[in-house]
Coordinates of C-alpha atoms in Angstrom, one line a residue:
Chain I
X29 CA -26.1 -21.8 23.5
X30 CA -27.1 -18.6 25.1
X31 CA -25.3 -16.6 27.7
X32 CA -27.0 -15.2 30.6
X33 CA -26.5 -11.6 31.6
X34 CA -24.6 -12.8 34.6
X35 CA -22.2 -14.8 32.6
X36 CA -21.5 -12.1 30.1
X37 CA -20.7 -9.8 33.0
X38 CA -18.3 -12.3 34.5
X39 CA -16.6 -12.9 31.2
X40 CA -16.3 -9.2 30.6
X41 CA -14.8 -8.7 34.0
X42 CA -12.3 -11.5 33.5
X43 CA -11.2 -9.9 30.2
X44 CA -10.7 -6.5 31.7
X45 CA -8.8 -8.0 34.6
X46 CA -6.3 -9.7 32.2
X47 CA -3.1 -7.8 32.0
X48 CA -2.7 -5.8 28.8
X49 CA 0.0 -7.1 26.5
X50 CA 0.9 -3.6 25.5
X51 CA 3.6 -2.9 28.0
X52 CA 5.9 -6.0 27.5
X53 CA 9.4 -5.2 28.3
X54 CA 12.1 -6.1 25.7
X55 CA 12.6 -9.7 25.1
X56 CA 16.0 -11.4 24.3
X57 CA 15.4 -11.4 20.6
X58 CA 14.7 -7.7 20.7
X59 CA 17.9 -7.1 22.6
X60 CA 19.8 -9.0 20.0
X61 CA 18.2 -7.0 17.2
X62 CA 19.0 -3.9 19.1
X63 CA 22.7 -4.7 19.0
X64 CA 22.6 -5.5 15.3
X65 CA 20.9 -2.2 14.7
X66 CA 23.6 -0.3 16.4
X67 CA 25.4 0.9 13.2
X68 CA 22.1 1.8 11.5
X69 CA 22.5 5.3 10.0
X70 CA 18.9 5.8 11.0
X71 CA 20.2 6.4 14.6
X72 CA 21.3 9.8 13.4
X73 CA 17.6 10.7 12.7
X74 CA 16.6 9.3 16.1
X75 CA 19.1 11.7 17.7
X76 CA 18.0 14.6 15.7
X77 CA 14.3 13.8 16.4
X78 CA 15.0 13.6 20.1
X79 CA 16.5 17.1 20.0
X80 CA 13.7 18.5 17.9
X81 CA 11.0 17.0 20.2
X82 CA 12.3 18.9 23.3
X83 CA 13.4 22.0 21.5
X84 CA 11.2 25.1 21.8
X85 CA 10.3 25.7 18.2
X86 CA 7.8 27.4 15.8
X87 CA 6.0 30.7 16.1
X88 CA 4.7 29.7 19.5
X89 CA 8.1 28.8 20.7
X90 CA 7.0 25.6 22.2
X91 CA 8.4 22.1 22.5
X92 CA 6.3 19.0 21.8
X93 CA 6.4 17.9 25.4
X94 CA 2.7 18.6 25.7
X95 CA 1.8 16.7 22.6
X96 CA -0.5 13.7 23.4
X97 CA 0.4 10.9 21.0
X98 CA -2.2 8.6 22.5
X99 CA -0.8 7.7 25.9
X100 CA -0.9 11.1 27.5
X101 CA 0.9 14.5 27.1
X102 CA 4.5 14.1 26.4
X103 CA 4.6 10.4 26.5
X104 CA 6.6 8.9 23.7
X105 CA 7.3 5.5 25.1
X106 CA 5.0 2.9 23.5
X107 CA 2.9 5.2 21.4
X108 CA 4.2 3.9 18.0
X109 CA 3.0 0.4 18.9
X110 CA -0.5 1.7 19.4
X111 CA -1.0 3.9 16.4
X112 CA -3.1 4.7 14.4
X113 CA -5.8 5.3 17.0
X114 CA -8.8 7.6 17.6
X115 CA -8.2 11.0 19.1
X116 CA -11.2 12.7 20.6
X117 CA -9.8 16.3 20.1
X118 CA -9.7 15.9 16.3
X119 CA -12.5 13.4 16.2
X120 CA -10.2 11.4 13.9
X121 CA -8.1 8.3 13.6
X122 CA -4.6 9.5 13.2
X123 CA -1.2 7.8 12.5
X124 CA 2.0 9.0 14.0
X125 CA 2.6 11.5 11.2
X126 CA -0.8 13.1 11.2
X127 CA -0.8 13.3 15.0
X128 CA 2.5 15.0 15.1
X129 CA 1.2 17.4 12.5
X130 CA -1.7 18.2 14.7
X131 CA 0.7 19.0 17.6
X132 CA 3.0 21.0 15.5
X133 CA 0.2 23.2 14.4
X134 CA -1.6 23.6 17.7
X135 CA 1.2 23.7 20.1
X136 CA 4.0 25.2 18.0
X137 CA 2.0 27.2 15.5
X138 CA 3.5 25.8 12.2
X139 CA 1.2 25.8 9.3
X140 CA 0.0 22.6 7.7
X141 CA 1.1 23.7 4.4
X142 CA 4.7 24.2 5.6
X143 CA 4.8 20.7 7.3
X144 CA 3.4 19.1 4.2
X145 CA 5.9 20.9 2.0
X146 CA 8.8 19.6 4.1
X147 CA 7.3 16.2 4.8
X148 CA 9.9 14.3 2.8
X149 CA 13.6 15.4 3.1
X150 CA 15.8 16.2 0.2
X151 CA 19.5 16.3 -0.1
X152 CA 19.4 20.1 0.7
X153 CA 16.7 20.0 3.4
X154 CA 16.2 17.5 6.1
X155 CA 12.7 16.8 7.1
X156 CA 11.9 17.4 10.7
X157 CA 9.0 14.9 10.4
X158 CA 11.3 12.1 9.4
X159 CA 13.5 12.8 12.4
X160 CA 10.6 13.0 14.9
X161 CA 9.1 9.8 13.5
X162 CA 12.4 8.0 13.9
X163 CA 12.9 9.1 17.5
X164 CA 9.3 8.3 18.5
X165 CA 9.3 5.0 16.7
X166 CA 12.4 3.9 18.4
X167 CA 10.7 4.6 21.7
X168 CA 8.5 1.6 21.2
X169 CA 11.5 -0.7 20.7
X170 CA 11.1 -4.1 22.3
X171 CA 7.3 -3.6 22.6
X172 CA 4.7 -5.5 20.8
X173 CA 2.4 -3.8 18.2
X174 CA -1.0 -3.4 19.9
X175 CA -3.1 -1.2 17.7
X176 CA -6.6 -0.8 19.2
X177 CA -9.9 -1.4 17.4
X178 CA -12.0 0.0 20.2
X179 CA -13.6 3.1 18.9
X180 CA -16.1 2.9 16.1
X181 CA -14.0 5.1 14.0
X182 CA -11.0 2.7 14.5
X183 CA -13.1 -0.1 13.3
X184 CA -14.2 2.0 10.3
X185 CA -10.7 2.9 9.4
X186 CA -9.6 -0.7 9.6
X187 CA -12.4 -2.0 7.4
X188 CA -11.9 0.9 4.9
X189 CA -8.2 0.1 4.9
X190 CA -9.0 -3.6 4.0
X191 CA -11.3 -2.4 1.3
X192 CA -8.7 0.0 -0.1
X193 CA -6.0 -2.6 0.0
X194 CA -8.0 -4.7 -2.4
X195 CA -9.4 -1.9 -4.5
X196 CA -8.1 -2.0 -8.1
X197 CA -8.0 1.1 -10.1
X198 CA -5.8 3.2 -12.4
X199 CA -4.4 2.6 -15.9
X200 CA -2.6 -0.5 -14.7
X201 CA -5.5 -2.1 -12.8
X202 CA -3.3 -2.3 -9.6
X203 CA -4.4 -2.8 -6.1
X204 CA -2.1 -3.3 -3.1
X205 CA -3.1 -6.8 -3.2
X206 CA -1.7 -7.2 -6.8
X207 CA 1.8 -7.0 -5.5
X208 CA 1.5 -7.7 -1.8
X209 CA -0.9 -10.8 -1.4
X210 CA 1.1 -13.8 -2.9
X211 CA 4.0 -15.6 -1.6
X212 CA 7.5 -15.3 -3.1
X213 CA 6.8 -12.6 -5.6
X214 CA 9.1 -10.0 -7.1
X215 CA 8.8 -7.0 -9.2
X216 CA 12.0 -7.2 -11.2
X217 CA 14.4 -8.1 -8.5
X218 CA 12.6 -6.4 -5.6
X219 CA 11.0 -8.9 -3.2
X220 CA 7.4 -8.1 -2.4
X221 CA 6.3 -8.8 1.1
X222 CA 3.1 -10.9 1.3
X223 CA 1.1 -8.9 3.6
X224 CA -1.7 -11.5 3.9
X225 CA 0.8 -13.5 5.9
X226 CA 0.8 -12.5 9.6
X227 CA 4.6 -12.9 10.2
X228 CA 5.4 -10.8 7.1
X229 CA 2.9 -8.0 7.9
X230 CA 4.3 -8.0 11.5
X231 CA 7.8 -7.6 10.2
X232 CA 6.8 -4.8 7.9
X233 CA 5.0 -2.7 10.4
X234 CA 7.0 -3.4 13.5
X235 CA 10.5 -3.3 12.0
X236 CA 10.1 -1.5 8.7
X237 CA 9.0 2.1 8.8
X238 CA 10.5 4.6 9.5
X239 CA 13.4 3.1 7.6
X240 CA 16.8 4.2 6.6
X241 CA 16.7 3.7 2.8
X242 CA 20.0 3.1 1.3
X243 CA 18.9 4.0 -2.3
X244 CA 17.7 7.3 -1.0
X245 CA 20.4 7.9 1.8
X246 CA 17.8 9.1 4.1
X247 CA 15.0 7.9 6.5
X248 CA 11.6 7.5 5.0
X249 CA 8.3 7.1 6.9
X250 CA 5.3 4.9 6.2
X251 CA 3.5 7.8 4.6
X252 CA 6.4 8.0 2.1
X253 CA 6.3 4.3 1.5
X254 CA 2.6 4.5 0.7
X255 CA 3.2 7.5 -1.5
X256 CA 5.9 5.5 -3.4
X257 CA 3.6 2.5 -3.9
X258 CA 0.8 4.8 -5.0
X259 CA 3.2 6.3 -7.5
X260 CA 4.0 2.9 -8.9
X261 CA 0.3 2.4 -9.3
X262 CA 0.2 5.5 -11.6
X263 CA -2.1 7.3 -9.3
X264 CA -1.7 11.0 -8.6
X265 CA 0.5 12.2 -5.6
X266 CA -1.1 10.6 -2.5
X267 CA -2.2 13.4 0.0
X268 CA 0.0 13.5 3.0
X269 CA -1.8 12.1 6.1
X270 CA -4.9 11.6 3.9
X271 CA -7.7 9.5 5.5
X272 CA -6.9 6.9 2.9
X273 CA -3.2 6.7 3.9
X274 CA -4.2 6.4 7.5
X275 CA -6.9 3.8 6.9
X276 CA -4.3 1.6 5.0
X277 CA -1.9 2.1 7.9
X278 CA -4.6 1.2 10.4
X279 CA -5.3 -2.0 8.5
X280 CA -1.7 -3.1 8.1
X281 CA -0.6 -2.1 11.7
X282 CA -3.5 -3.7 13.3
X283 CA -2.8 -6.8 11.4
X284 CA 0.8 -6.5 12.6
X285 CA -0.2 -6.7 16.2
X286 CA 2.1 -8.9 18.2
X287 CA 5.1 -8.0 16.0
X288 CA 8.0 -6.7 18.3
X289 CA 9.0 -3.2 17.3
X290 CA 12.6 -2.5 16.3
X291 CA 13.0 1.0 14.6
X292 CA 14.1 2.6 12.6
X293 CA 14.2 -0.2 10.0
X294 CA 16.8 -0.5 7.2
X295 CA 15.5 -0.9 3.6
X296 CA 17.0 -0.8 0.1
Chain V
X14 CA -39.1 -13.4 21.2
X15 CA -38.3 -10.1 19.5
X16 CA -37.8 -8.5 22.9
X17 CA -35.5 -11.3 23.9
X18 CA -33.4 -10.9 20.7
X19 CA -33.2 -7.2 21.3
X20 CA -32.0 -7.8 24.9
X21 CA -29.4 -10.2 23.4
X22 CA -28.3 -7.6 20.9
X23 CA -27.9 -4.9 23.7
X24 CA -26.0 -7.4 25.8
X25 CA -23.7 -8.3 22.8
X26 CA -23.0 -4.6 22.1
X27 CA -22.3 -3.9 25.7
X28 CA -20.0 -7.0 25.8
X29 CA -18.2 -5.7 22.6
X30 CA -17.7 -2.3 24.3
X31 CA -16.3 -3.9 27.4
X32 CA -14.1 -6.2 25.5
X33 CA -12.7 -3.4 23.5
X34 CA -13.8 -4.5 20.1
X35 CA -16.1 -2.0 18.3
X36 CA -18.5 -3.4 15.8
X37 CA -17.4 -3.2 12.2
X38 CA -19.3 -1.2 9.5
X39 CA -21.3 -3.1 7.0
X40 CA -20.0 -3.9 3.5
X41 CA -22.0 -1.1 2.0
X42 CA -20.9 1.4 4.7
X43 CA -17.3 0.3 4.3
X44 CA -17.5 0.9 0.5
X45 CA -19.0 4.4 1.0
X46 CA -16.3 5.2 3.5
X47 CA -13.5 3.9 1.2
X48 CA -14.8 5.7 -1.8
X49 CA -15.0 8.9 0.2
X50 CA -11.4 8.5 1.2
X51 CA -10.4 7.9 -2.4
X52 CA -12.2 11.1 -3.4
X53 CA -10.2 13.0 -0.8
X54 CA -6.8 11.3 -1.2
X55 CA -5.4 13.5 -3.9
X56 CA -5.8 17.1 -2.8
X57 CA -4.8 19.7 -5.3
X58 CA -4.5 17.2 -8.2
X59 CA -5.9 18.0 -11.6
X60 CA -9.2 16.2 -12.5
X61 CA -7.6 14.3 -15.3
X62 CA -5.3 12.6 -12.9
X63 CA -7.8 12.0 -10.0
X64 CA -10.1 10.4 -12.7
X65 CA -7.5 7.6 -12.8
X66 CA -8.5 6.6 -9.2
X67 CA -12.2 6.1 -10.2
X68 CA -12.9 2.4 -10.8
X69 CA -14.5 1.1 -13.9
X70 CA -17.2 -1.6 -13.6
X71 CA -14.7 -4.4 -14.2
X72 CA -12.2 -3.2 -11.7
X73 CA -15.0 -3.0 -9.1
X74 CA -15.8 -6.7 -9.8
X75 CA -12.1 -7.5 -9.6
X76 CA -11.6 -6.0 -6.2
X77 CA -12.7 -9.0 -4.1
X78 CA -11.4 -9.1 -0.5
X79 CA -8.9 -11.8 0.4
X80 CA -10.6 -15.3 0.1
X81 CA -13.6 -14.1 -1.8
X82 CA -14.2 -15.8 -5.1
X83 CA -15.4 -14.4 -8.5
X84 CA -18.8 -16.0 -9.4
X85 CA -19.1 -17.6 -12.7
X86 CA -21.6 -14.9 -13.9
X87 CA -19.0 -12.2 -12.9
X88 CA -16.3 -14.1 -14.7
X89 CA -18.4 -14.3 -17.8
X90 CA -19.1 -10.5 -17.6
X91 CA -15.4 -9.7 -17.3
X92 CA -14.5 -11.9 -20.3
X93 CA -17.3 -10.5 -22.5
X94 CA -16.4 -6.8 -21.5
X95 CA -12.8 -7.6 -22.3
X96 CA -13.6 -9.1 -25.7
X97 CA -15.6 -6.0 -26.5
X98 CA -12.4 -3.8 -26.0
X99 CA -10.3 -5.7 -28.6
X100 CA -8.8 -3.5 -31.3
X101 CA -6.1 -4.5 -33.8
X102 CA -3.5 -2.5 -35.7
X103 CA -4.7 -1.0 -39.0
X104 CA -3.7 -3.6 -41.7
X105 CA -4.3 -6.4 -39.2
X106 CA -0.6 -7.5 -38.8
X107 CA -0.5 -8.8 -35.2
X108 CA 3.2 -9.6 -35.1
X109 CA 5.5 -6.6 -35.8
X110 CA 9.2 -5.8 -35.3
X111 CA 10.8 -8.0 -32.6
X112 CA 13.7 -5.7 -32.1
X113 CA 11.3 -2.8 -31.3
X114 CA 9.5 -5.2 -29.0
X115 CA 12.8 -6.0 -27.3
X116 CA 13.3 -2.4 -26.3
X117 CA 9.7 -2.2 -25.1
X118 CA 9.6 -5.2 -22.8
X119 CA 12.2 -4.0 -20.4
X120 CA 11.0 -0.4 -20.3
X121 CA 9.0 0.3 -17.2
X122 CA 8.2 4.0 -17.7
X123 CA 4.9 5.7 -18.5
X124 CA 2.1 7.6 -16.9
X125 CA 3.8 8.0 -13.5
X126 CA 2.9 11.2 -11.7
X127 CA 5.2 13.4 -9.6
X128 CA 4.1 16.7 -8.2
X129 CA 0.9 16.6 -10.1
X130 CA 2.6 16.2 -13.5
X131 CA 2.8 13.2 -15.7
X132 CA 6.4 12.2 -16.2
X133 CA 7.3 13.0 -19.8
X134 CA 8.3 9.9 -21.9
X135 CA 8.6 9.4 -25.7
X136 CA 6.3 6.4 -25.4
X137 CA 5.1 4.1 -22.6
X138 CA 7.2 1.1 -21.9
X139 CA 5.5 -2.3 -22.0
X140 CA 6.5 -3.3 -18.4
X141 CA 6.7 -7.0 -19.3
X142 CA 10.0 -7.9 -17.4
X143 CA 8.7 -6.3 -14.3
X144 CA 6.6 -9.4 -14.0
X145 CA 7.9 -12.0 -16.5
X146 CA 11.2 -13.7 -17.3
X147 CA 11.6 -13.4 -21.1
X148 CA 15.3 -13.5 -22.2
X149 CA 17.0 -16.2 -20.3
X150 CA 20.1 -14.0 -20.0
X151 CA 18.2 -11.1 -18.4
X152 CA 18.6 -11.5 -14.6
X153 CA 16.6 -8.4 -13.7
X154 CA 13.1 -9.9 -14.3
X155 CA 10.2 -10.4 -11.9
X156 CA 7.9 -13.3 -11.3
X157 CA 4.5 -11.9 -10.6
X158 CA 3.5 -13.7 -13.8
X159 CA 4.8 -17.0 -15.2
X160 CA 8.2 -17.3 -16.9
X161 CA 7.8 -16.8 -20.7
X162 CA 11.3 -18.0 -21.6
X163 CA 11.1 -20.1 -24.9
X164 CA 7.5 -18.9 -25.5
X165 CA 7.7 -19.1 -29.3
X166 CA 10.0 -22.1 -29.4
X167 CA 7.4 -24.0 -27.4
X168 CA 4.3 -22.8 -29.0
X169 CA 5.4 -21.8 -32.5
X170 CA 4.2 -18.8 -34.4
X171 CA 1.0 -19.9 -36.1
X172 CA -1.7 -17.4 -36.7
X173 CA -3.6 -18.8 -33.7
X174 CA -0.6 -18.4 -31.3
X175 CA 0.0 -14.9 -32.7
X176 CA -3.7 -13.9 -32.2
X177 CA -3.9 -15.3 -28.7
X178 CA -0.6 -13.6 -27.6
X179 CA -1.8 -10.3 -29.1
X180 CA -5.2 -10.5 -27.4
X181 CA -3.6 -11.6 -24.2
X182 CA -1.5 -8.5 -24.1
X183 CA -4.3 -6.2 -25.4
X184 CA -6.6 -7.3 -22.7
X185 CA -5.4 -10.1 -20.4
X186 CA -8.8 -10.4 -18.7
X187 CA -10.3 -11.8 -21.9
X188 CA -8.5 -15.1 -21.1
X189 CA -8.1 -14.8 -17.4
X190 CA -10.8 -12.7 -15.7
X191 CA -9.3 -10.3 -13.1
X192 CA -5.8 -11.4 -13.7
X193 CA -3.1 -9.5 -12.0
X194 CA -1.8 -8.6 -15.5
X195 CA -2.9 -5.1 -16.5
X196 CA -5.2 -4.6 -19.5
X197 CA -2.5 -2.8 -21.4
X198 CA -4.1 -2.2 -24.7
X199 CA -7.6 -1.7 -23.5
X200 CA -6.4 1.1 -21.2
X201 CA -4.4 2.7 -24.1
X202 CA -1.3 2.2 -22.1
X203 CA 0.2 0.5 -25.2
X204 CA -0.8 1.1 -28.8
X205 CA -1.8 -1.7 -31.0
X206 CA 1.4 -1.3 -33.0
X207 CA 3.6 -1.5 -29.8
X208 CA 1.7 -4.7 -28.8
X209 CA 2.4 -6.3 -32.2
X210 CA 6.1 -5.5 -31.8
X211 CA 6.0 -7.3 -28.4
X212 CA 4.2 -10.2 -29.8
X213 CA 7.0 -10.5 -32.4
X214 CA 9.5 -10.4 -29.6
X215 CA 7.7 -13.3 -27.9
X216 CA 7.2 -15.5 -31.0
X217 CA 10.0 -14.8 -33.5
X218 CA 12.6 -17.6 -33.8
X219 CA 15.5 -15.0 -33.9
X220 CA 14.3 -13.3 -30.6
X221 CA 16.4 -13.8 -27.5
X222 CA 13.3 -15.3 -25.8
X223 CA 13.5 -18.3 -28.2
X224 CA 17.3 -18.5 -28.9
X225 CA 18.9 -21.7 -27.6

């Protein structure tokens, strides 16, 4: 069956006219989860992140209010649900952390080195990144993940992510799929989410990270989670906001589309 | 005809653009992109460590995307390659000291990297209980692999069982191409002597694995 030009155009129009599912308001379930999350220690990171976002900081004494996280300068509502995405100014697909890094460098004048050094908080030093990500993540609560694959580079990142998810290497022959592609598996007592299952990958990306980690008594981000799994794989320290980490996030987050965001998460 | 196809292709691309779905890169382009990302993923790390992320020929074959199957030719290649890696302890004793094996099976350390440095350990652990139930009283065991409780009690400790068990641990892919079980001996993660101790732990009648 061949489509005529006319029919193609009509179909295209119909699709464009359909309302975007991105801006769904909170549903009942999400409201319930919100109440449950009320005594989540991660809320402290949300508050600190909010303060940091609006505070004039860095050598350029600027806030992040002019930071474009994908939906326009200063807009934080809904951005997490649509990341990673392509940004024309950097000509790159960026996740929330790499995009914040861009803004902290260009608007506030921080150096990349400094941001990378403080990317993961320690007992003595809180990480601003962990707080900012908590705040911005929470600003998508109640919305559905809706990560775009519109730009060719978004499609590339997604496919590269899929490739990398299945790519075995290292002295233990691990790929992500070794631990995350089968049902009901555990490493010792740690349950392993099966990320080939749509419902599970939705839960991981929409209600997982940033997460307050009880074992570490702090909030950790998706970049940290990937760093951690990479460590278990016996690979060297995963570069912060490396193209590989972003491609993996593109792959997972896009496949989590439809999941209702509720952040920060809580993890062991 | 050609021109008609071309028109169709143009129309399809336009449709894709309007629909908001970009076209995906080909498998070759994807591999090239992915490999470039791996090459860039570990800035500032010493070459000896980044080398770990480079795939060997067998790992490449075993990296199928979800749903893709290994061909029988590929499976044969993996098994042959795995057989070619087999090395045995000097003296040829394939079952060693089960008590030393017991300490190894629950040790999950070895070759981990933090801040560009390999974590210092006396010896690598054997990682077995990360993935297998062994001692029925051990609650902290994983299930990525099958439970091996009662292994020796069920199979005995004949030369054939001992040899199979040794070779399975040395290079799991010799018996199950592309298994999720790491090729622990072939990578040098465990020494032949360590593997022999673990074999003893699996088959010895006195071992907790086989005690009633």
